[in-house]
mmCIF file with all atom_site columns, N, CA and C in Angstrom:
data_model
loop_
_atom_site.group_PDB
_atom_site.id
_atom_site.type_symbol
_atom_site.label_atom_id
_atom_site.label_alt_id
_atom_site.label_comp_id
_atom_site.label_asym_id
_atom_site.label_entity_id
_atom_site.label_seq_id
_atom_site.pdbx_PDB_ins_code
_atom_site.Cartn_x
_atom_site.Cartn_y
_atom_site.Cartn_z
_atom_site.occupancy
_atom_site.B_iso_or_equiv
_atom_site.pdbx_formal_charge
_atom_site.auth_seq_id
_atom_site.auth_comp_id
_atom_site.auth_asym_id
_atom_site.auth_atom_id
_atom_site.pdbx_PDB_model_num
ATOM 1   N N  . MET R 1 1  ? -14.242 -4.194  -19.239 1.00 94.00 ? 1  MET R N  1
ATOM 2   C CA . MET R 1 1  ? -14.532 -4.196  -17.836 1.00 94.00 ? 1  MET R CA 1
ATOM 3   C C  . MET R 1 1  ? -13.388 -3.506  -17.095 1.00 94.00 ? 1  MET R C  1
ATOM 4   N N  . GLN R 1 2  ? -13.726 -2.775  -16.061 1.00 96.00 ? 2  GLN R N  1
ATOM 5   C CA . GLN R 1 2  ? -12.760 -2.106  -15.200 1.00 96.00 ? 2  GLN R CA 1
ATOM 6   C C  . GLN R 1 2  ? -12.764 -2.777  -13.825 1.00 96.00 ? 2  GLN R C  1
ATOM 7   N N  . PHE R 1 3  ? -11.610 -2.893  -13.219 1.00 94.00 ? 3  PHE R N  1
ATOM 8   C CA . PHE R 1 3  ? -11.501 -3.346  -11.837 1.00 94.00 ? 3  PHE R CA 1
ATOM 9   C C  . PHE R 1 3  ? -11.204 -2.117  -10.991 1.00 94.00 ? 3  PHE R C  1
ATOM 10  N N  . ILE R 1 4  ? -11.928 -1.967  -9.909  1.00 95.00 ? 4  ILE R N  1
ATOM 11  C CA . ILE R 1 4  ? -11.749 -0.810  -9.043  1.00 95.00 ? 4  ILE R CA 1
ATOM 12  C C  . ILE R 1 4  ? -11.335 -1.302  -7.666  1.00 95.00 ? 4  ILE R C  1
ATOM 13  N N  . PHE R 1 5  ? -10.212 -0.778  -7.181  1.00 91.00 ? 5  PHE R N  1
ATOM 14  C CA . PHE R 1 5  ? -9.694  -1.092  -5.857  1.00 91.00 ? 5  PHE R CA 1
ATOM 15  C C  . PHE R 1 5  ? -9.809  0.174   -5.022  1.00 91.00 ? 5  PHE R C  1
ATOM 16  N N  . VAL R 1 6  ? -10.493 0.080   -3.887  1.00 91.00 ? 6  VAL R N  1
ATOM 17  C CA . VAL R 1 6  ? -10.791 1.252   -3.068  1.00 91.00 ? 6  VAL R CA 1
ATOM 18  C C  . VAL R 1 6  ? -10.368 0.979   -1.626  1.00 91.00 ? 6  VAL R C  1
ATOM 19  N N  . ASP R 1 7  ? -9.901  2.015   -0.950  1.00 88.00 ? 7  ASP R N  1
ATOM 20  C CA . ASP R 1 7  ? -9.549  1.923   0.461   1.00 88.00 ? 7  ASP R CA 1
ATOM 21  C C  . ASP R 1 7  ? -10.021 3.197   1.157   1.00 88.00 ? 7  ASP R C  1
ATOM 22  N N  . ASP R 1 8  ? -10.315 3.046   2.432   1.00 87.00 ? 8  ASP R N  1
ATOM 23  C CA . ASP R 1 8  ? -10.733 4.210   3.199   1.00 87.00 ? 8  ASP R CA 1
ATOM 24  C C  . ASP R 1 8  ? -9.857  4.352   4.439   1.00 87.00 ? 8  ASP R C  1
ATOM 25  N N  . SER R 1 9  ? -9.937  5.517   5.050   1.00 86.00 ? 9  SER R N  1
ATOM 26  C CA . SER R 1 9  ? -9.144  5.778   6.243   1.00 86.00 ? 9  SER R CA 1
ATOM 27  C C  . SER R 1 9  ? -9.924  6.717   7.154   1.00 86.00 ? 9  SER R C  1
ATOM 28  N N  . LEU R 1 10 ? -9.776  6.510   8.453   1.00 87.00 ? 10 LEU R N  1
ATOM 29  C CA . LEU R 1 10 ? -10.417 7.359   9.442   1.00 87.00 ? 10 LEU R CA 1
ATOM 30  C C  . LEU R 1 10 ? -9.405  7.684   10.525  1.00 87.00 ? 10 LEU R C  1
ATOM 31  N N  . GLN R 1 11 ? -9.307  8.939   10.878  1.00 87.00 ? 11 GLN R N  1
ATOM 32  C CA . GLN R 1 11 ? -8.471  9.370   11.996  1.00 87.00 ? 11 GLN R CA 1
ATOM 33  C C  . GLN R 1 11 ? -9.316  10.276  12.878  1.00 87.00 ? 11 GLN R C  1
ATOM 34  N N  . ASN R 1 12 ? -9.650  9.770   14.067  1.00 89.00 ? 12 ASN R N  1
ATOM 35  C CA . ASN R 1 12 ? -10.461 10.573  14.989  1.00 89.00 ? 12 ASN R CA 1
ATOM 36  C C  . ASN R 1 12 ? -9.671  11.719  15.603  1.00 89.00 ? 12 ASN R C  1
ATOM 37  N N  . LYS R 1 13 ? -8.382  11.495  15.859  1.00 86.00 ? 13 LYS R N  1
ATOM 38  C CA . LYS R 1 13 ? -7.549  12.525  16.491  1.00 86.00 ? 13 LYS R CA 1
ATOM 39  C C  . LYS R 1 13 ? -6.246  12.693  15.715  1.00 86.00 ? 13 LYS R C  1
ATOM 40  N N  . PRO R 1 14 ? -6.270  13.406  14.590  1.00 85.00 ? 14 PRO R N  1
ATOM 41  C CA . PRO R 1 14 ? -5.051  13.627  13.810  1.00 85.00 ? 14 PRO R CA 1
ATOM 42  C C  . PRO R 1 14 ? -3.994  14.359  14.629  1.00 85.00 ? 14 PRO R C  1
ATOM 43  N N  . THR R 1 15 ? -2.733  14.120  14.314  1.00 85.00 ? 15 THR R N  1
ATOM 44  C CA . THR R 1 15 ? -1.637  14.759  15.042  1.00 85.00 ? 15 THR R CA 1
ATOM 45  C C  . THR R 1 15 ? -1.425  16.215  14.630  1.00 85.00 ? 15 THR R C  1
ATOM 46  N N  . ARG R 1 16 ? -1.961  16.610  13.495  1.00 85.00 ? 16 ARG R N  1
ATOM 47  C CA . ARG R 1 16 ? -1.799  17.990  13.025  1.00 85.00 ? 16 ARG R CA 1
ATOM 48  C C  . ARG R 1 16 ? -2.594  18.956  13.909  1.00 85.00 ? 16 ARG R C  1
ATOM 49  N N  . LYS R 1 17 ? -1.938  19.968  14.419  1.00 88.00 ? 17 LYS R N  1
ATOM 50  C CA . LYS R 1 17 ? -2.558  20.942  15.322  1.00 88.00 ? 17 LYS R CA 1
ATOM 51  C C  . LYS R 1 17 ? -3.797  21.574  14.681  1.00 88.00 ? 17 LYS R C  1
ATOM 52  N N  . GLY R 1 18 ? -4.890  21.551  15.420  1.00 88.00 ? 18 GLY R N  1
ATOM 53  C CA . GLY R 1 18 ? -6.119  22.188  14.962  1.00 88.00 ? 18 GLY R CA 1
ATOM 54  C C  . GLY R 1 18 ? -6.982  21.337  14.050  1.00 88.00 ? 18 GLY R C  1
ATOM 55  N N  . ALA R 1 19 ? -6.492  20.176  13.652  1.00 88.00 ? 19 ALA R N  1
ATOM 56  C CA . ALA R 1 19 ? -7.267  19.325  12.749  1.00 88.00 ? 19 ALA R CA 1
ATOM 57  C C  . ALA R 1 19 ? -8.287  18.508  13.528  1.00 88.00 ? 19 ALA R C  1
ATOM 58  N N  . GLY R 1 20 ? -9.486  18.445  13.002  1.00 90.00 ? 20 GLY R N  1
ATOM 59  C CA . GLY R 1 20 ? -10.533 17.623  13.591  1.00 90.00 ? 20 GLY R CA 1
ATOM 60  C C  . GLY R 1 20 ? -10.515 16.239  12.961  1.00 90.00 ? 20 GLY R C  1
ATOM 61  N N  . PRO R 1 21 ? -11.509 15.427  13.250  1.00 91.00 ? 21 PRO R N  1
ATOM 62  C CA . PRO R 1 21 ? -11.572 14.079  12.681  1.00 91.00 ? 21 PRO R CA 1
ATOM 63  C C  . PRO R 1 21 ? -11.493 14.117  11.143  1.00 91.00 ? 21 PRO R C  1
ATOM 64  N N  . LEU R 1 22 ? -10.783 13.163  10.571  1.00 89.00 ? 22 LEU R N  1
ATOM 65  C CA . LEU R 1 22 ? -10.605 13.099  9.115   1.00 89.00 ? 22 LEU R CA 1
ATOM 66  C C  . LEU R 1 22 ? -11.111 11.764  8.572   1.00 89.00 ? 22 LEU R C  1
ATOM 67  N N  . ILE R 1 23 ? -11.760 11.820  7.438   1.00 90.00 ? 23 ILE R N  1
ATOM 68  C CA . ILE R 1 23 ? -12.178 10.627  6.709   1.00 90.00 ? 23 ILE R CA 1
ATOM 69  C C  . ILE R 1 23 ? -11.679 10.801  5.284   1.00 90.00 ? 23 ILE R C  1
ATOM 70  N N  . ALA R 1 24 ? -11.057 9.752   4.750   1.00 90.00 ? 24 ALA R N  1
ATOM 71  C CA . ALA R 1 24 ? -10.530 9.830   3.382   1.00 90.00 ? 24 ALA R CA 1
ATOM 72  C C  . ALA R 1 24 ? -10.862 8.543   2.633   1.00 90.00 ? 24 ALA R C  1
ATOM 73  N N  . ILE R 1 25 ? -10.924 8.662   1.328   1.00 92.00 ? 25 ILE R N  1
ATOM 74  C CA . ILE R 1 25 ? -11.137 7.498   0.472   1.00 92.00 ? 25 ILE R CA 1
ATOM 75  C C  . ILE R 1 25 ? -10.276 7.692   -0.774  1.00 92.00 ? 25 ILE R C  1
ATOM 76  N N  . GLY R 1 26 ? -9.719  6.618   -1.260  1.00 92.00 ? 26 GLY R N  1
ATOM 77  C CA . GLY R 1 26 ? -8.905  6.679   -2.467  1.00 92.00 ? 26 GLY R CA 1
ATOM 78  C C  . GLY R 1 26 ? -9.029  5.372   -3.214  1.00 92.00 ? 26 GLY R C  1
ATOM 79  N N  . GLY R 1 27 ? -8.638  5.381   -4.451  1.00 93.00 ? 27 GLY R N  1
ATOM 80  C CA . GLY R 1 27 ? -8.743  4.157   -5.223  1.00 93.00 ? 27 GLY R CA 1
ATOM 81  C C  . GLY R 1 27 ? -8.054  4.254   -6.556  1.00 93.00 ? 27 GLY R C  1
ATOM 82  N N  . ILE R 1 28 ? -8.138  3.150   -7.263  1.00 93.00 ? 28 ILE R N  1
ATOM 83  C CA . ILE R 1 28 ? -7.548  3.058   -8.590  1.00 93.00 ? 28 ILE R CA 1
ATOM 84  C C  . ILE R 1 28 ? -8.451  2.190   -9.460  1.00 93.00 ? 28 ILE R C  1
ATOM 85  N N  . SER R 1 29 ? -8.558  2.554   -10.704 1.00 96.00 ? 29 SER R N  1
ATOM 86  C CA . SER R 1 29 ? -9.351  1.790   -11.669 1.00 96.00 ? 29 SER R CA 1
ATOM 87  C C  . SER R 1 29 ? -8.400  1.224   -12.719 1.00 96.00 ? 29 SER R C  1
ATOM 88  N N  . ILE R 1 30 ? -8.474  -0.084  -12.933 1.00 96.00 ? 30 ILE R N  1
ATOM 89  C CA . ILE R 1 30 ? -7.573  -0.770  -13.870 1.00 96.00 ? 30 ILE R CA 1
ATOM 90  C C  . ILE R 1 30 ? -8.401  -1.488  -14.935 1.00 96.00 ? 30 ILE R C  1
ATOM 91  N N  . PRO R 1 31 ? -8.077  -1.283  -16.213 1.00 97.00 ? 31 PRO R N  1
ATOM 92  C CA . PRO R 1 31 ? -8.771  -2.045  -17.250 1.00 97.00 ? 31 PRO R CA 1
ATOM 93  C C  . PRO R 1 31 ? -8.467  -3.541  -17.099 1.00 97.00 ? 31 PRO R C  1
ATOM 94  N N  . GLU R 1 32 ? -9.457  -4.354  -17.377 1.00 96.00 ? 32 GLU R N  1
ATOM 95  C CA . GLU R 1 32 ? -9.322  -5.813  -17.266 1.00 96.00 ? 32 GLU R CA 1
ATOM 96  C C  . GLU R 1 32 ? -8.095  -6.326  -18.018 1.00 96.00 ? 32 GLU R C  1
ATOM 97  N N  . THR R 1 33 ? -7.779  -5.730  -19.134 1.00 97.00 ? 33 THR R N  1
ATOM 98  C CA . THR R 1 33 ? -6.652  -6.189  -19.963 1.00 97.00 ? 33 THR R CA 1
ATOM 99  C C  . THR R 1 33 ? -5.295  -5.927  -19.316 1.00 97.00 ? 33 THR R C  1
ATOM 100 N N  . HIS R 1 34 ? -5.240  -5.121  -18.252 1.00 97.00 ? 34 HIS R N  1
ATOM 101 C CA . HIS R 1 34 ? -3.979  -4.801  -17.589 1.00 97.00 ? 34 HIS R CA 1
ATOM 102 C C  . HIS R 1 34 ? -3.802  -5.493  -16.231 1.00 97.00 ? 34 HIS R C  1
ATOM 103 N N  . ILE R 1 35 ? -4.812  -6.216  -15.783 1.00 95.00 ? 35 ILE R N  1
ATOM 104 C CA . ILE R 1 35 ? -4.767  -6.837  -14.452 1.00 95.00 ? 35 ILE R CA 1
ATOM 105 C C  . ILE R 1 35 ? -3.622  -7.837  -14.332 1.00 95.00 ? 35 ILE R C  1
ATOM 106 N N  . LEU R 1 36 ? -3.470  -8.725  -15.284 1.00 95.00 ? 36 LEU R N  1
ATOM 107 C CA . LEU R 1 36 ? -2.416  -9.746  -15.202 1.00 95.00 ? 36 LEU R CA 1
ATOM 108 C C  . LEU R 1 36 ? -1.033  -9.092  -15.173 1.00 95.00 ? 36 LEU R C  1
ATOM 109 N N  . ASP R 1 37 ? -0.813  -8.110  -16.029 1.00 96.00 ? 37 ASP R N  1
ATOM 110 C CA . ASP R 1 37 ? 0.475   -7.409  -16.053 1.00 96.00 ? 37 ASP R CA 1
ATOM 111 C C  . ASP R 1 37 ? 0.762   -6.743  -14.711 1.00 96.00 ? 37 ASP R C  1
ATOM 112 N N  . LEU R 1 38 ? -0.244  -6.095  -14.126 1.00 93.00 ? 38 LEU R N  1
ATOM 113 C CA . LEU R 1 38 ? -0.083  -5.465  -12.818 1.00 93.00 ? 38 LEU R CA 1
ATOM 114 C C  . LEU R 1 38 ? 0.261   -6.517  -11.753 1.00 93.00 ? 38 LEU R C  1
ATOM 115 N N  . GLU R 1 39 ? -0.441  -7.627  -11.760 1.00 92.00 ? 39 GLU R N  1
ATOM 116 C CA . GLU R 1 39 ? -0.184  -8.684  -10.782 1.00 92.00 ? 39 GLU R CA 1
ATOM 117 C C  . GLU R 1 39 ? 1.244   -9.217  -10.895 1.00 92.00 ? 39 GLU R C  1
ATOM 118 N N  . LEU R 1 40 ? 1.703   -9.465  -12.113 1.00 94.00 ? 40 LEU R N  1
ATOM 119 C CA . LEU R 1 40 ? 3.058   -9.979  -12.315 1.00 94.00 ? 40 LEU R CA 1
ATOM 120 C C  . LEU R 1 40 ? 4.116   -8.974  -11.863 1.00 94.00 ? 40 LEU R C  1
ATOM 121 N N  . LYS R 1 41 ? 3.897   -7.701  -12.161 1.00 94.00 ? 41 LYS R N  1
ATOM 122 C CA . LYS R 1 41 ? 4.856   -6.666  -11.744 1.00 94.00 ? 41 LYS R CA 1
ATOM 123 C C  . LYS R 1 41 ? 4.880   -6.516  -10.223 1.00 94.00 ? 41 LYS R C  1
ATOM 124 N N  . LEU R 1 42 ? 3.712   -6.578  -9.581  1.00 90.00 ? 42 LEU R N  1
ATOM 125 C CA . LEU R 1 42 ? 3.671   -6.514  -8.124  1.00 90.00 ? 42 LEU R CA 1
ATOM 126 C C  . LEU R 1 42 ? 4.354   -7.729  -7.496  1.00 90.00 ? 42 LEU R C  1
ATOM 127 N N  . ASP R 1 43 ? 4.134   -8.910  -8.075  1.00 91.00 ? 43 ASP R N  1
ATOM 128 C CA . ASP R 1 43 ? 4.800   -10.127 -7.580  1.00 91.00 ? 43 ASP R CA 1
ATOM 129 C C  . ASP R 1 43 ? 6.317   -10.005 -7.676  1.00 91.00 ? 43 ASP R C  1
ATOM 130 N N  . ARG R 1 44 ? 6.816   -9.478  -8.796  1.00 93.00 ? 44 ARG R N  1
ATOM 131 C CA . ARG R 1 44 ? 8.266   -9.287  -8.957  1.00 93.00 ? 44 ARG R CA 1
ATOM 132 C C  . ARG R 1 44 ? 8.813   -8.296  -7.941  1.00 93.00 ? 44 ARG R C  1
ATOM 133 N N  . LEU R 1 45 ? 8.096   -7.213  -7.731  1.00 90.00 ? 45 LEU R N  1
ATOM 134 C CA . LEU R 1 45 ? 8.513   -6.210  -6.756  1.00 90.00 ? 45 LEU R CA 1
ATOM 135 C C  . LEU R 1 45 ? 8.567   -6.820  -5.354  1.00 90.00 ? 45 LEU R C  1
ATOM 136 N N  . CYS R 1 46 ? 7.557   -7.586  -5.003  1.00 90.00 ? 46 CYS R N  1
ATOM 137 C CA . CYS R 1 46 ? 7.526   -8.227  -3.681  1.00 90.00 ? 46 CYS R CA 1
ATOM 138 C C  . CYS R 1 46 ? 8.664   -9.229  -3.534  1.00 90.00 ? 46 CYS R C  1
ATOM 139 N N  . ASP R 1 47 ? 8.914   -10.027 -4.559  1.00 91.00 ? 47 ASP R N  1
ATOM 140 C CA . ASP R 1 47 ? 10.028  -10.988 -4.512  1.00 91.00 ? 47 ASP R CA 1
ATOM 141 C C  . ASP R 1 47 ? 11.359  -10.257 -4.333  1.00 91.00 ? 47 ASP R C  1
ATOM 142 N N  . LYS R 1 48 ? 11.545  -9.181  -5.074  1.00 90.00 ? 48 LYS R N  1
ATOM 143 C CA . LYS R 1 48 ? 12.795  -8.422  -5.035  1.00 90.00 ? 48 LYS R CA 1
ATOM 144 C C  . LYS R 1 48 ? 13.064  -7.829  -3.648  1.00 90.00 ? 48 LYS R C  1
ATOM 145 N N  . THR R 1 49 ? 12.006  -7.383  -2.967  1.00 88.00 ? 49 THR R N  1
ATOM 146 C CA . THR R 1 49 ? 12.172  -6.737  -1.666  1.00 88.00 ? 49 THR R CA 1
ATOM 147 C C  . THR R 1 49 ? 12.016  -7.700  -0.491  1.00 88.00 ? 49 THR R C  1
ATOM 148 N N  . GLY R 1 50 ? 11.630  -8.944  -0.762  1.00 90.00 ? 50 GLY R N  1
ATOM 149 C CA . GLY R 1 50 ? 11.438  -9.910  0.314   1.00 90.00 ? 50 GLY R CA 1
ATOM 150 C C  . GLY R 1 50 ? 10.099  -9.773  1.013   1.00 90.00 ? 50 GLY R C  1
ATOM 151 N N  . PHE R 1 51 ? 9.167   -9.072  0.393   1.00 91.00 ? 51 PHE R N  1
ATOM 152 C CA . PHE R 1 51 ? 7.832   -8.870  0.960   1.00 91.00 ? 51 PHE R CA 1
ATOM 153 C C  . PHE R 1 51 ? 7.150   -10.230 1.104   1.00 91.00 ? 51 PHE R C  1
ATOM 154 N N  . PRO R 1 52 ? 6.739   -10.610 2.312   1.00 91.00 ? 52 PRO R N  1
ATOM 155 C CA . PRO R 1 52 ? 6.134   -11.936 2.512   1.00 91.00 ? 52 PRO R CA 1
ATOM 156 C C  . PRO R 1 52 ? 4.802   -12.089 1.776   1.00 91.00 ? 52 PRO R C  1
ATOM 157 N N  . ALA R 1 53 ? 4.548   -13.293 1.285   1.00 86.00 ? 53 ALA R N  1
ATOM 158 C CA . ALA R 1 53 ? 3.268   -13.593 0.631   1.00 86.00 ? 53 ALA R CA 1
ATOM 159 C C  . ALA R 1 53 ? 2.134   -13.361 1.619   1.00 86.00 ? 53 ALA R C  1
ATOM 160 N N  . GLY R 1 54 ? 1.090   -12.712 1.159   1.00 85.00 ? 54 GLY R N  1
ATOM 161 C CA . GLY R 1 54 ? -0.078  -12.478 1.986   1.00 85.00 ? 54 GLY R CA 1
ATOM 162 C C  . GLY R 1 54 ? 0.014   -11.256 2.888   1.00 85.00 ? 54 GLY R C  1
ATOM 163 N N  . GLU R 1 55 ? 1.172   -10.629 2.958   1.00 88.00 ? 55 GLU R N  1
ATOM 164 C CA . GLU R 1 55 ? 1.329   -9.424  3.788   1.00 88.00 ? 55 GLU R CA 1
ATOM 165 C C  . GLU R 1 55 ? 0.632   -8.258  3.103   1.00 88.00 ? 55 GLU R C  1
ATOM 166 N N  . GLU R 1 56 ? -0.045  -7.437  3.879   1.00 87.00 ? 56 GLU R N  1
ATOM 167 C CA . GLU R 1 56 ? -0.819  -6.325  3.340   1.00 87.00 ? 56 GLU R CA 1
ATOM 168 C C  . GLU R 1 56 ? 0.053   -5.105  3.069   1.00 87.00 ? 56 GLU R C  1
ATOM 169 N N  . PHE R 1 57 ? -0.173  -4.437  1.918   1.00 82.00 ? 57 PHE R N  1
ATOM 170 C CA . PHE R 1 57 ? 0.456   -3.150  1.622   1.00 82.00 ? 57 PHE R CA 1
ATOM 171 C C  . PHE R 1 57 ? -0.367  -2.093  2.353   1.00 82.00 ? 57 PHE R C  1
ATOM 172 N N  . LYS R 1 58 ? 0.307   -1.193  3.032   1.00 82.00 ? 58 LYS R N  1
ATOM 173 C CA . LYS R 1 58 ? -0.396  -0.103  3.697   1.00 82.00 ? 58 LYS R CA 1
ATOM 174 C C  . LYS R 1 58 ? 0.399   1.180   3.530   1.00 82.00 ? 58 LYS R C  1
ATOM 175 N N  . TRP R 1 59 ? -0.290  2.292   3.315   1.00 78.00 ? 59 TRP R N  1
ATOM 176 C CA . TRP R 1 59 ? 0.380   3.579   3.253   1.00 78.00 ? 59 TRP R CA 1
ATOM 177 C C  . TRP R 1 59 ? 1.019   3.875   4.603   1.00 78.00 ? 59 TRP R C  1
ATOM 178 N N  . SER R 1 60 ? 0.278   3.620   5.666   1.00 81.00 ? 60 SER R N  1
ATOM 179 C CA . SER R 1 60 ? 0.781   3.774   7.036   1.00 81.00 ? 60 SER R CA 1
ATOM 180 C C  . SER R 1 60 ? 0.623   2.422   7.739   1.00 81.00 ? 60 SER R C  1
ATOM 181 N N  . PRO R 1 61 ? 1.585   1.535   7.549   1.00 86.00 ? 61 PRO R N  1
ATOM 182 C CA . PRO R 1 61 ? 1.437   0.191   8.099   1.00 86.00 ? 61 PRO R CA 1
ATOM 183 C C  . PRO R 1 61 ? 1.491   0.187   9.632   1.00 86.00 ? 61 PRO R C  1
ATOM 184 N N  . PRO R 1 62 ? 0.760   -0.734  10.271  1.00 89.00 ? 62 PRO R N  1
ATOM 185 C CA . PRO R 1 62 ? 0.815   -0.830  11.730  1.00 89.00 ? 62 PRO R CA 1
ATOM 186 C C  . PRO R 1 62 ? 2.207   -1.268  12.192  1.00 89.00 ? 62 PRO R C  1
ATOM 187 N N  . SER R 1 63 ? 2.576   -0.878  13.402  1.00 92.00 ? 63 SER R N  1
ATOM 188 C CA . SER R 1 63 ? 3.938   -1.110  13.894  1.00 92.00 ? 63 SER R CA 1
ATOM 189 C C  . SER R 1 63 ? 4.288   -2.587  14.061  1.00 92.00 ? 63 SER R C  1
ATOM 190 N N  . ASN R 1 64 ? 3.305   -3.474  14.063  1.00 93.00 ? 64 ASN R N  1
ATOM 191 C CA . ASN R 1 64 ? 3.598   -4.902  14.181  1.00 93.00 ? 64 ASN R CA 1
ATOM 192 C C  . ASN R 1 64 ? 3.690   -5.604  12.826  1.00 93.00 ? 64 ASN R C  1
ATOM 193 N N  . SER R 1 65 ? 3.654   -4.856  11.728  1.00 92.00 ? 65 SER R N  1
ATOM 194 C CA . SER R 1 65 ? 3.687   -5.462  10.396  1.00 92.00 ? 65 SER R CA 1
ATOM 195 C C  . SER R 1 65 ? 5.110   -5.577  9.847   1.00 92.00 ? 65 SER R C  1
ATOM 196 N N  . TRP R 1 66 ? 5.299   -6.506  8.928   1.00 92.00 ? 66 TRP R N  1
ATOM 197 C CA . TRP R 1 66 ? 6.588   -6.678  8.256   1.00 92.00 ? 66 TRP R CA 1
ATOM 198 C C  . TRP R 1 66 ? 6.979   -5.398  7.527   1.00 92.00 ? 66 TRP R C  1
ATOM 199 N N  . MET R 1 67 ? 6.035   -4.791  6.842   1.00 91.00 ? 67 MET R N  1
ATOM 200 C CA . MET R 1 67 ? 6.317   -3.593  6.050   1.00 91.00 ? 67 MET R CA 1
ATOM 201 C C  . MET R 1 67 ? 6.835   -2.465  6.944   1.00 91.00 ? 67 MET R C  1
ATOM 202 N N  . TYR R 1 68 ? 6.234   -2.267  8.101   1.00 92.00 ? 68 TYR R N  1
ATOM 203 C CA . TYR R 1 68 ? 6.666   -1.220  9.025   1.00 92.00 ? 68 TYR R CA 1
ATOM 204 C C  . TYR R 1 68 ? 8.081   -1.483  9.521   1.00 92.00 ? 68 TYR R C  1
ATOM 205 N N  . LYS R 1 69 ? 8.369   -2.735  9.856   1.00 92.00 ? 69 LYS R N  1
ATOM 206 C CA . LYS R 1 69 ? 9.669   -3.090  10.433  1.00 92.00 ? 69 LYS R CA 1
ATOM 207 C C  . LYS R 1 69 ? 10.792  -3.159  9.394   1.00 92.00 ? 69 LYS R C  1
ATOM 208 N N  . GLU R 1 70 ? 10.491  -3.634  8.194   1.00 90.00 ? 70 GLU R N  1
ATOM 209 C CA . GLU R 1 70 ? 11.534  -3.929  7.200   1.00 90.00 ? 70 GLU R CA 1
ATOM 210 C C  . GLU R 1 70 ? 11.693  -2.891  6.099   1.00 90.00 ? 70 GLU R C  1
ATOM 211 N N  . LEU R 1 71 ? 10.636  -2.199  5.745   1.00 88.00 ? 71 LEU R N  1
ATOM 212 C CA . LEU R 1 71 ? 10.729  -1.196  4.681   1.00 88.00 ? 71 LEU R CA 1
ATOM 213 C C  . LEU R 1 71 ? 10.701  0.186   5.316   1.00 88.00 ? 71 LEU R C  1
ATOM 214 N N  . ARG R 1 72 ? 11.871  0.673   5.677   1.00 87.00 ? 72 ARG R N  1
ATOM 215 C CA . ARG R 1 72 ? 12.001  1.958   6.352   1.00 87.00 ? 72 ARG R CA 1
ATOM 216 C C  . ARG R 1 72 ? 12.800  2.929   5.476   1.00 87.00 ? 72 ARG R C  1
ATOM 217 N N  . GLU R 1 73 ? 12.515  4.188   5.645   1.00 86.00 ? 73 GLU R N  1
ATOM 218 C CA . GLU R 1 73 ? 13.215  5.286   4.980   1.00 86.00 ? 73 GLU R CA 1
ATOM 219 C C  . GLU R 1 73 ? 13.338  5.062   3.468   1.00 86.00 ? 73 GLU R C  1
ATOM 220 N N  . ASN R 1 74 ? 14.569  5.001   2.925   1.00 87.00 ? 74 ASN R N  1
ATOM 221 C CA . ASN R 1 74 ? 14.737  4.885   1.473   1.00 87.00 ? 74 ASN R CA 1
ATOM 222 C C  . ASN R 1 74 ? 14.193  3.574   0.915   1.00 87.00 ? 74 ASN R C  1
ATOM 223 N N  . LYS R 1 75 ? 14.291  2.487   1.692   1.00 85.00 ? 75 LYS R N  1
ATOM 224 C CA . LYS R 1 75 ? 13.730  1.208   1.226   1.00 85.00 ? 75 LYS R CA 1
ATOM 225 C C  . LYS R 1 75 ? 12.236  1.345   0.954   1.00 85.00 ? 75 LYS R C  1
ATOM 226 N N  . ARG R 1 76 ? 11.550  2.016   1.860   1.00 83.00 ? 76 ARG R N  1
ATOM 227 C CA . ARG R 1 76 ? 10.108  2.191   1.676   1.00 83.00 ? 76 ARG R CA 1
ATOM 228 C C  . ARG R 1 76 ? 9.814   3.112   0.505   1.00 83.00 ? 76 ARG R C  1
ATOM 229 N N  . LYS R 1 77 ? 10.571  4.201   0.423   1.00 83.00 ? 77 LYS R N  1
ATOM 230 C CA . LYS R 1 77 ? 10.386  5.147   -0.694  1.00 83.00 ? 77 LYS R CA 1
ATOM 231 C C  . LYS R 1 77 ? 10.626  4.433   -2.030  1.00 83.00 ? 77 LYS R C  1
ATOM 232 N N  . ASP R 1 78 ? 11.682  3.650   -2.111  1.00 82.00 ? 78 ASP R N  1
ATOM 233 C CA . ASP R 1 78 ? 11.990  2.926   -3.355  1.00 82.00 ? 78 ASP R CA 1
ATOM 234 C C  . ASP R 1 78 ? 10.908  1.885   -3.678  1.00 82.00 ? 78 ASP R C  1
ATOM 235 N N  . PHE R 1 79 ? 10.398  1.235   -2.650  1.00 82.00 ? 79 PHE R N  1
ATOM 236 C CA . PHE R 1 79 ? 9.344   0.227   -2.860  1.00 82.00 ? 79 PHE R CA 1
ATOM 237 C C  . PHE R 1 79 ? 8.120   0.872   -3.467  1.00 82.00 ? 79 PHE R C  1
#
């Protein structure tokens, strides 16, 4: 069995000059046998960085989120 995690994004007014509305979708497929290992590694990473339990990971986190405020520049890149 495979687990598939998918996310979508919509930008009606992108900041890039000349760009019209954008819609994107991305995802990852993980074999069932690797789910527990992935979960444990993500938990360790979150513990190491102080990422609060239940906080959402976002590529472009909203400005009121912990990730936006606390994981900036190299911290975010390293995370």
